[in-house]
């Protein structure tokens, strides 16, 4: 059951190799192929290539298929090459010759393209929403623990005082940068490629503006060759957005793994959010965050994976492009899983509120103590040398009642300003 069937069959090995895992992946995309097919059918009716009755019958049967997809009863059996062939078969089975007319003025190439664009628009919106959920949680945690001090590090050496307010809100504000990339990816996805056919348009007088509005695209990908060249490009744009979020989550997961260790003991989690050891009964392992770190590091490689597949392909369609699907679809599922588990776990974080009582953290306050000398009239370089001598002599007495007041410091987190910045992304 192939859209390109001319009455002969290919070798089974060729079939297996060329189809790959498309049937499984297409279950994620079938909903969007139906949406595009409905818009296409209505457009064919509008320009007179279908009668009103044929158009209504196709739309109704596509609604029936959409319901099966929604309730999970839609399957793509091994005799079908992909979702497109299964859906067209269902239409032909139900409607006869009317079903055979659905492929008029389109190619499987622009079917794949438009389904992927619609799918990525929805997935990017969901990723954006999940990132916002995590953002809100992080800002709430920042506000709750804004007065709890935390060691800051440079070169993994004790450096200056930080706070849980700074730590949580740093990752919150970083998510804003990540969503700028996600927004850019959505701009790429929000262009209708339907009507480009095999990449060179159609001699039928199709109305591409109609399908653009019908499917809710912001605009049209006008040039049909440019539309075809969007295969792989829209996936890569999405991958860059996800890689940016993944970089933020991976770094935070690494912090959490460090901070949970007995050597740091800054934070902990309830037993039910950790795992144990098969031989060491004392262990509370941060497996969740280690897996987030690993999965997010993998996600940061996805743009490069797509580049390696698409690189140096000339314009026009090539079967290599099919491989983008098996890279981007699982990556999206991993991205959403990591966002969900981070929000789920961080709601239960337990903060150690007495970390800096340990005298080994006294040197955190050297800069603030030095700054007090400067404020009292001593030149900075002289104050720096005096502080160095006191530290070397063991006579350093830290100034612990620190005051940081500038925007974005531990005494002035600007949480509302950060919240407003995120608000602009969501309009």
XYZ file of C-alpha atoms in Angstrom:
427
model
C 0.000 0.000 0.000
C 2.165 2.823 -1.333
C 1.175 6.215 -2.691
C 3.657 5.619 -5.511
C 2.459 2.075 -6.327
C 2.585 1.438 -10.100
C 1.550 -2.213 -9.972
C 4.837 -3.884 -9.023
C 6.333 -4.670 -5.637
C 9.773 -3.936 -4.259
C 11.997 -6.444 -2.523
C 11.097 -6.942 1.154
C 14.602 -5.951 2.236
C 14.274 -2.685 0.328
C 10.873 -2.079 1.908
C 12.179 -2.706 5.402
C 15.223 -0.488 4.921
C 13.409 2.440 3.292
C 10.383 2.487 5.586
C 12.385 2.083 8.801
C 10.350 3.058 11.872
C 8.127 5.516 9.998
C 4.931 3.745 11.029
C 5.647 4.216 14.731
C 6.795 7.813 14.306
C 3.820 8.649 12.096
C 1.448 7.927 14.964
C 2.692 11.231 16.420
C 2.015 13.022 13.123
C -1.156 11.379 11.792
C -3.430 13.915 13.492
C -1.718 16.680 11.540
C -1.860 14.852 8.211
C -5.636 14.627 8.729
C -5.860 18.355 9.532
C -3.920 19.227 6.393
C -5.987 16.804 4.296
C -9.186 18.479 5.474
C -7.852 21.902 4.515
C -6.678 20.497 1.170
C -10.073 18.897 0.455
C -11.889 22.140 1.215
C -9.511 24.006 -1.062
C -10.069 21.495 -3.890
C -13.786 22.051 -3.451
C -13.338 25.825 -3.477
C -11.520 25.773 -6.839
C -13.969 23.285 -8.380
C -11.842 20.144 -8.508
C -14.240 18.487 -6.048
C -17.996 18.803 -5.856
C -19.562 20.111 -2.662
C -20.770 16.594 -1.867
C -17.310 15.091 -2.411
C -15.750 17.775 -0.223
C -18.247 17.198 2.578
C -17.802 13.427 2.378
C -14.010 13.701 2.568
C -14.109 16.116 5.497
C -16.595 13.900 7.367
C -14.525 10.752 6.827
C -11.359 12.574 7.850
C -13.177 13.610 11.047
C -13.909 9.925 11.637
C -10.207 9.078 11.197
C -9.249 11.972 13.488
C -11.511 10.548 16.203
C -9.779 7.167 15.911
C -6.391 8.875 16.213
C -7.620 10.767 19.269
C -8.905 7.647 21.074
C -5.821 5.604 20.196
C -7.501 3.060 17.916
C -5.779 4.265 14.732
C -2.986 1.894 13.693
C -0.682 1.722 10.691
C -0.408 -1.952 9.793
C 2.749 -3.395 8.201
C 1.175 -3.492 4.745
C 1.056 0.327 4.751
C 4.191 2.323 4.090
C 3.208 5.289 6.262
C 0.328 7.350 7.653
C -0.390 8.910 4.275
C -1.013 5.588 2.558
C -3.141 4.329 5.467
C -5.284 7.476 5.563
C -5.800 7.487 1.796
C -6.692 3.786 1.921
C -9.289 4.489 4.620
C -10.765 7.303 2.536
C -10.924 5.106 -0.568
C -12.413 2.202 1.393
C -15.156 4.446 2.760
C -15.780 6.718 -0.237
C -14.571 4.875 -3.332
C -13.407 7.125 -6.157
C -13.946 10.229 -4.011
C -11.258 8.958 -1.647
C -8.851 8.550 -4.548
C -9.208 12.261 -5.374
C -7.654 13.527 -2.104
C -4.129 13.393 -3.525
C -4.962 15.750 -6.389
C -2.517 18.694 -6.557
C -0.241 17.538 -3.772
C 2.738 15.264 -3.183
C 3.729 13.101 -0.262
C 6.616 15.522 0.119
C 4.419 18.509 0.977
C 2.158 16.229 3.035
C 5.144 15.383 5.230
C 6.206 19.034 5.320
C 2.872 20.480 6.371
C 2.228 17.729 8.924
C 5.652 18.364 10.450
C 5.085 22.129 10.561
C 1.721 21.677 12.296
C 3.174 19.096 14.688
C 6.141 21.291 15.611
C 3.907 24.318 16.165
C 1.892 22.349 18.721
C 4.936 20.776 20.366
C 6.786 24.081 20.594
C 3.727 25.625 22.250
C 3.653 22.786 24.770
C 7.385 23.032 25.463
C 6.980 26.781 25.938
C 4.121 26.222 28.398
C 6.075 23.592 30.349
C 9.107 25.893 30.535
C 6.828 28.638 31.875
C 5.558 26.244 34.587
C 9.142 25.564 35.632
C 9.948 29.294 35.471
C 7.055 30.147 37.807
C 8.143 27.464 40.269
C 11.744 28.696 40.259
C 10.698 32.287 40.918
C 8.430 31.190 43.764
C 11.302 29.210 45.285
C 13.603 32.217 44.828
C 11.183 34.384 46.750
C 10.683 31.789 49.498
C 14.422 31.284 50.092
C 15.742 34.736 49.133
C 17.365 35.323 52.539
C 19.101 31.929 52.725
C 22.763 32.361 51.822
C 24.641 29.901 49.673
C 28.332 29.716 48.767
C 29.205 31.051 45.341
C 32.088 29.436 43.445
C 34.576 30.327 40.754
C 36.931 27.616 39.490
C 35.037 25.364 41.962
C 36.752 27.346 44.722
C 34.807 29.202 47.428
C 34.345 32.715 46.031
C 31.600 35.056 47.276
C 28.234 34.815 49.016
C 25.322 33.841 46.846
C 21.814 32.909 47.913
C 19.115 30.433 47.029
C 17.163 33.435 45.800
C 19.923 34.167 43.293
C 20.356 30.494 42.387
C 16.714 29.729 41.677
C 16.014 32.998 39.862
C 19.194 32.665 37.770
C 17.801 29.517 36.195
C 14.389 31.146 35.843
C 15.809 34.099 33.913
C 17.964 31.768 31.815
C 14.771 30.055 30.642
C 13.690 33.393 29.146
C 16.746 33.357 26.874
C 15.918 29.766 25.938
C 12.363 30.686 25.001
C 13.664 33.367 22.636
C 15.123 30.477 20.627
C 11.858 28.544 20.917
C 9.970 31.602 19.651
C 12.348 31.816 16.694
C 11.722 28.143 15.901
C 7.994 28.773 16.015
C 8.422 31.612 13.504
C 10.027 29.126 11.120
C 7.335 26.506 11.730
C 4.445 28.957 11.384
C 4.696 29.082 7.568
C 2.443 26.962 5.375
C 4.418 24.806 2.890
C 1.341 22.979 1.493
C 1.057 23.429 -2.241
C 4.745 23.108 -2.957
C 3.971 19.508 -4.048
C 7.227 17.762 -4.983
C 9.016 21.083 -4.606
C 8.073 22.706 -7.884
C 4.407 23.565 -7.432
C 1.402 22.357 -9.433
C -0.346 23.123 -12.714
C -3.670 22.995 -10.861
C -4.984 26.471 -9.879
C -4.691 25.780 -6.143
C -5.406 28.437 -3.522
C -2.538 28.331 -1.052
C -3.778 31.382 0.821
C -6.986 29.482 1.632
C -5.171 26.504 3.156
C -2.879 28.879 5.091
C -5.862 30.457 6.834
C -7.697 27.148 7.196
C -4.803 25.559 9.102
C -4.052 28.633 11.210
C -0.623 29.456 9.825
C 0.604 33.016 10.260
C 1.932 33.161 6.725
C 2.735 31.167 3.624
C 6.101 29.789 2.565
C 5.690 31.373 -0.858
C 8.499 30.021 -2.997
C 7.799 26.324 -3.617
C 11.497 25.428 -3.772
C 12.139 27.323 -0.527
C 9.210 25.450 1.029
C 10.706 22.111 0.004
C 14.100 23.187 1.332
C 12.377 23.718 4.690
C 12.485 19.969 5.274
C 15.167 19.490 7.865
C 15.442 23.233 8.448
C 12.287 23.517 10.551
C 13.373 20.475 12.552
C 16.795 22.011 13.121
C 15.289 25.315 14.253
C 13.212 23.377 16.777
C 16.280 21.447 17.858
C 18.189 24.680 18.557
C 15.332 25.881 20.767
C 15.285 22.626 22.685
C 19.075 22.540 22.941
C 19.014 25.948 24.616
C 16.510 24.784 27.230
C 18.462 21.554 27.613
C 21.654 23.489 28.367
C 19.900 25.302 31.214
C 18.367 22.127 32.650
C 21.613 20.182 32.343
C 23.552 22.830 34.254
C 20.919 22.997 36.994
C 20.817 19.205 37.231
C 24.600 19.210 37.685
C 24.325 21.810 40.460
C 21.692 19.692 42.172
C 23.841 16.556 41.992
C 26.739 18.468 43.577
C 24.626 20.203 46.192
C 22.993 16.913 47.266
C 26.336 15.241 47.985
C 27.460 14.930 51.625
C 30.486 17.097 50.803
C 28.159 20.020 50.081
C 24.890 19.155 51.867
C 23.123 22.268 50.592
C 19.875 20.598 49.551
C 18.031 17.315 49.822
C 14.869 15.651 48.569
C 12.350 13.273 50.140
C 13.277 9.596 49.978
C 10.596 8.874 47.384
C 12.353 11.143 44.876
C 15.739 9.438 45.232
C 17.056 5.924 44.640
C 19.239 3.562 46.624
C 22.226 1.296 46.131
C 22.086 -2.486 45.810
C 24.902 -2.874 48.391
C 25.200 0.461 50.244
C 22.174 0.992 52.505
C 23.022 4.625 53.302
C 22.772 5.860 49.708
C 20.215 8.460 48.479
C 21.123 8.892 44.835
C 20.015 11.771 42.577
C 19.230 9.446 39.645
C 16.455 11.700 38.343
C 18.811 14.643 37.973
C 21.624 12.524 36.569
C 19.235 11.312 33.859
C 18.044 14.857 33.203
C 21.695 15.855 32.839
C 22.396 12.969 30.449
C 19.236 13.375 28.390
C 19.731 17.127 28.121
C 23.335 16.657 27.032
C 22.027 14.341 24.305
C 19.442 16.948 23.341
C 22.206 19.499 22.855
C 23.642 17.232 20.160
C 20.403 17.100 18.142
C 21.098 20.218 15.998
C 24.406 18.660 15.004
C 22.768 15.292 14.237
C 20.339 17.030 11.902
C 23.156 19.034 10.334
C 25.070 15.834 9.612
C 22.040 14.359 7.826
C 21.075 17.504 5.865
C 24.526 18.947 5.210
C 25.555 19.399 1.548
C 22.304 18.016 0.107
C 21.466 19.905 -3.088
C 18.046 21.522 -3.466
C 15.179 19.193 -4.267
C 13.880 16.154 -2.415
C 16.171 13.358 -1.216
C 15.224 10.333 0.883
C 17.848 11.364 3.464
C 15.282 13.923 4.637
C 13.109 11.141 6.046
C 15.739 10.584 8.746
C 14.990 13.960 10.347
C 11.768 12.521 11.714
C 13.480 9.771 13.700
C 15.794 12.362 15.276
C 13.349 15.148 16.150
C 10.273 13.231 17.359
C 12.032 11.259 20.159
C 14.010 14.383 21.073
C 10.777 16.300 21.645
C 9.463 13.542 23.903
C 12.711 13.627 25.928
C 12.547 17.430 26.206
C 9.025 17.359 27.585
C 9.866 14.529 29.991
C 12.835 16.481 31.390
C 10.787 19.657 31.865
C 8.012 17.728 33.563
C 10.280 15.828 35.965
C 12.225 18.956 36.899
C 9.017 20.767 37.880
C 7.711 17.681 39.675
C 10.913 17.164 41.683
C 11.819 20.765 42.503
C 8.452 21.275 44.224
C 9.832 18.997 46.951
C 13.332 20.466 47.308
C 14.572 20.817 50.898
C 16.992 23.689 51.523
C 19.673 23.717 54.244
C 19.225 27.142 55.825
C 22.420 27.112 57.938
C 25.103 26.387 55.352
C 27.334 29.393 56.039
C 27.528 28.737 59.774
C 30.434 26.418 58.941
C 33.702 28.455 59.451
C 35.189 26.998 56.247
C 32.966 29.481 54.428
C 34.371 32.544 56.249
C 36.492 33.517 53.254
C 33.306 34.019 51.220
C 33.057 37.372 52.974
C 36.553 38.628 52.112
C 35.349 40.842 49.254
C 32.561 42.420 51.313
C 34.965 43.028 54.197
C 37.462 44.576 51.768
C 34.727 46.764 50.271
C 33.892 48.139 53.731
C 37.486 49.314 54.086
C 37.186 51.084 50.712
C 33.911 52.702 51.742
C 35.703 53.995 54.835
C 38.292 55.792 52.673
C 41.086 53.283 52.012
C 42.221 52.954 48.365
C 41.046 49.668 46.849
C 44.536 48.339 46.090
C 45.718 49.025 49.662
C 42.610 47.390 51.091
C 43.170 44.368 48.852
C 46.766 43.948 50.076
C 45.751 44.397 53.723
C 43.049 41.749 53.367
C 45.516 39.372 51.739
C 47.929 39.770 54.643
C 45.192 39.146 57.219
C 44.103 35.982 55.434
C 47.685 34.726 55.218
C 48.270 35.521 58.902
C 45.043 33.842 59.992
C 43.685 37.049 61.523
C 40.904 37.651 59.000
C 37.579 38.520 60.679
C 34.701 38.297 58.176
C 32.037 40.978 57.885
C 28.900 38.800 57.757
C 26.188 41.440 57.770
C 26.528 42.045 54.061
C 24.415 44.503 52.083
C 23.958 44.135 48.330
C 21.444 46.574 46.875
C 22.030 46.901 43.138
C 19.623 45.367 40.608
C 20.002 41.622 40.300
C 22.098 41.186 43.447
C 21.218 38.935 46.364
C 19.649 41.883 48.185
C 17.632 43.043 45.167
C 16.602 40.036 43.103
C 14.253 41.960 40.772
C 11.886 39.003 40.660
C 8.996 41.084 39.392
C 11.120 42.544 36.622
C 12.160 39.027 35.588
C 8.515 37.942 35.695
C 7.534 40.864 33.439
C 10.273 39.965 30.989
C 8.847 36.451 30.685
C 5.352 37.916 30.411
C 6.321 39.712 27.196
C 7.017 36.348 25.549
C 3.484 35.220 26.320
C 1.935 38.499 25.197
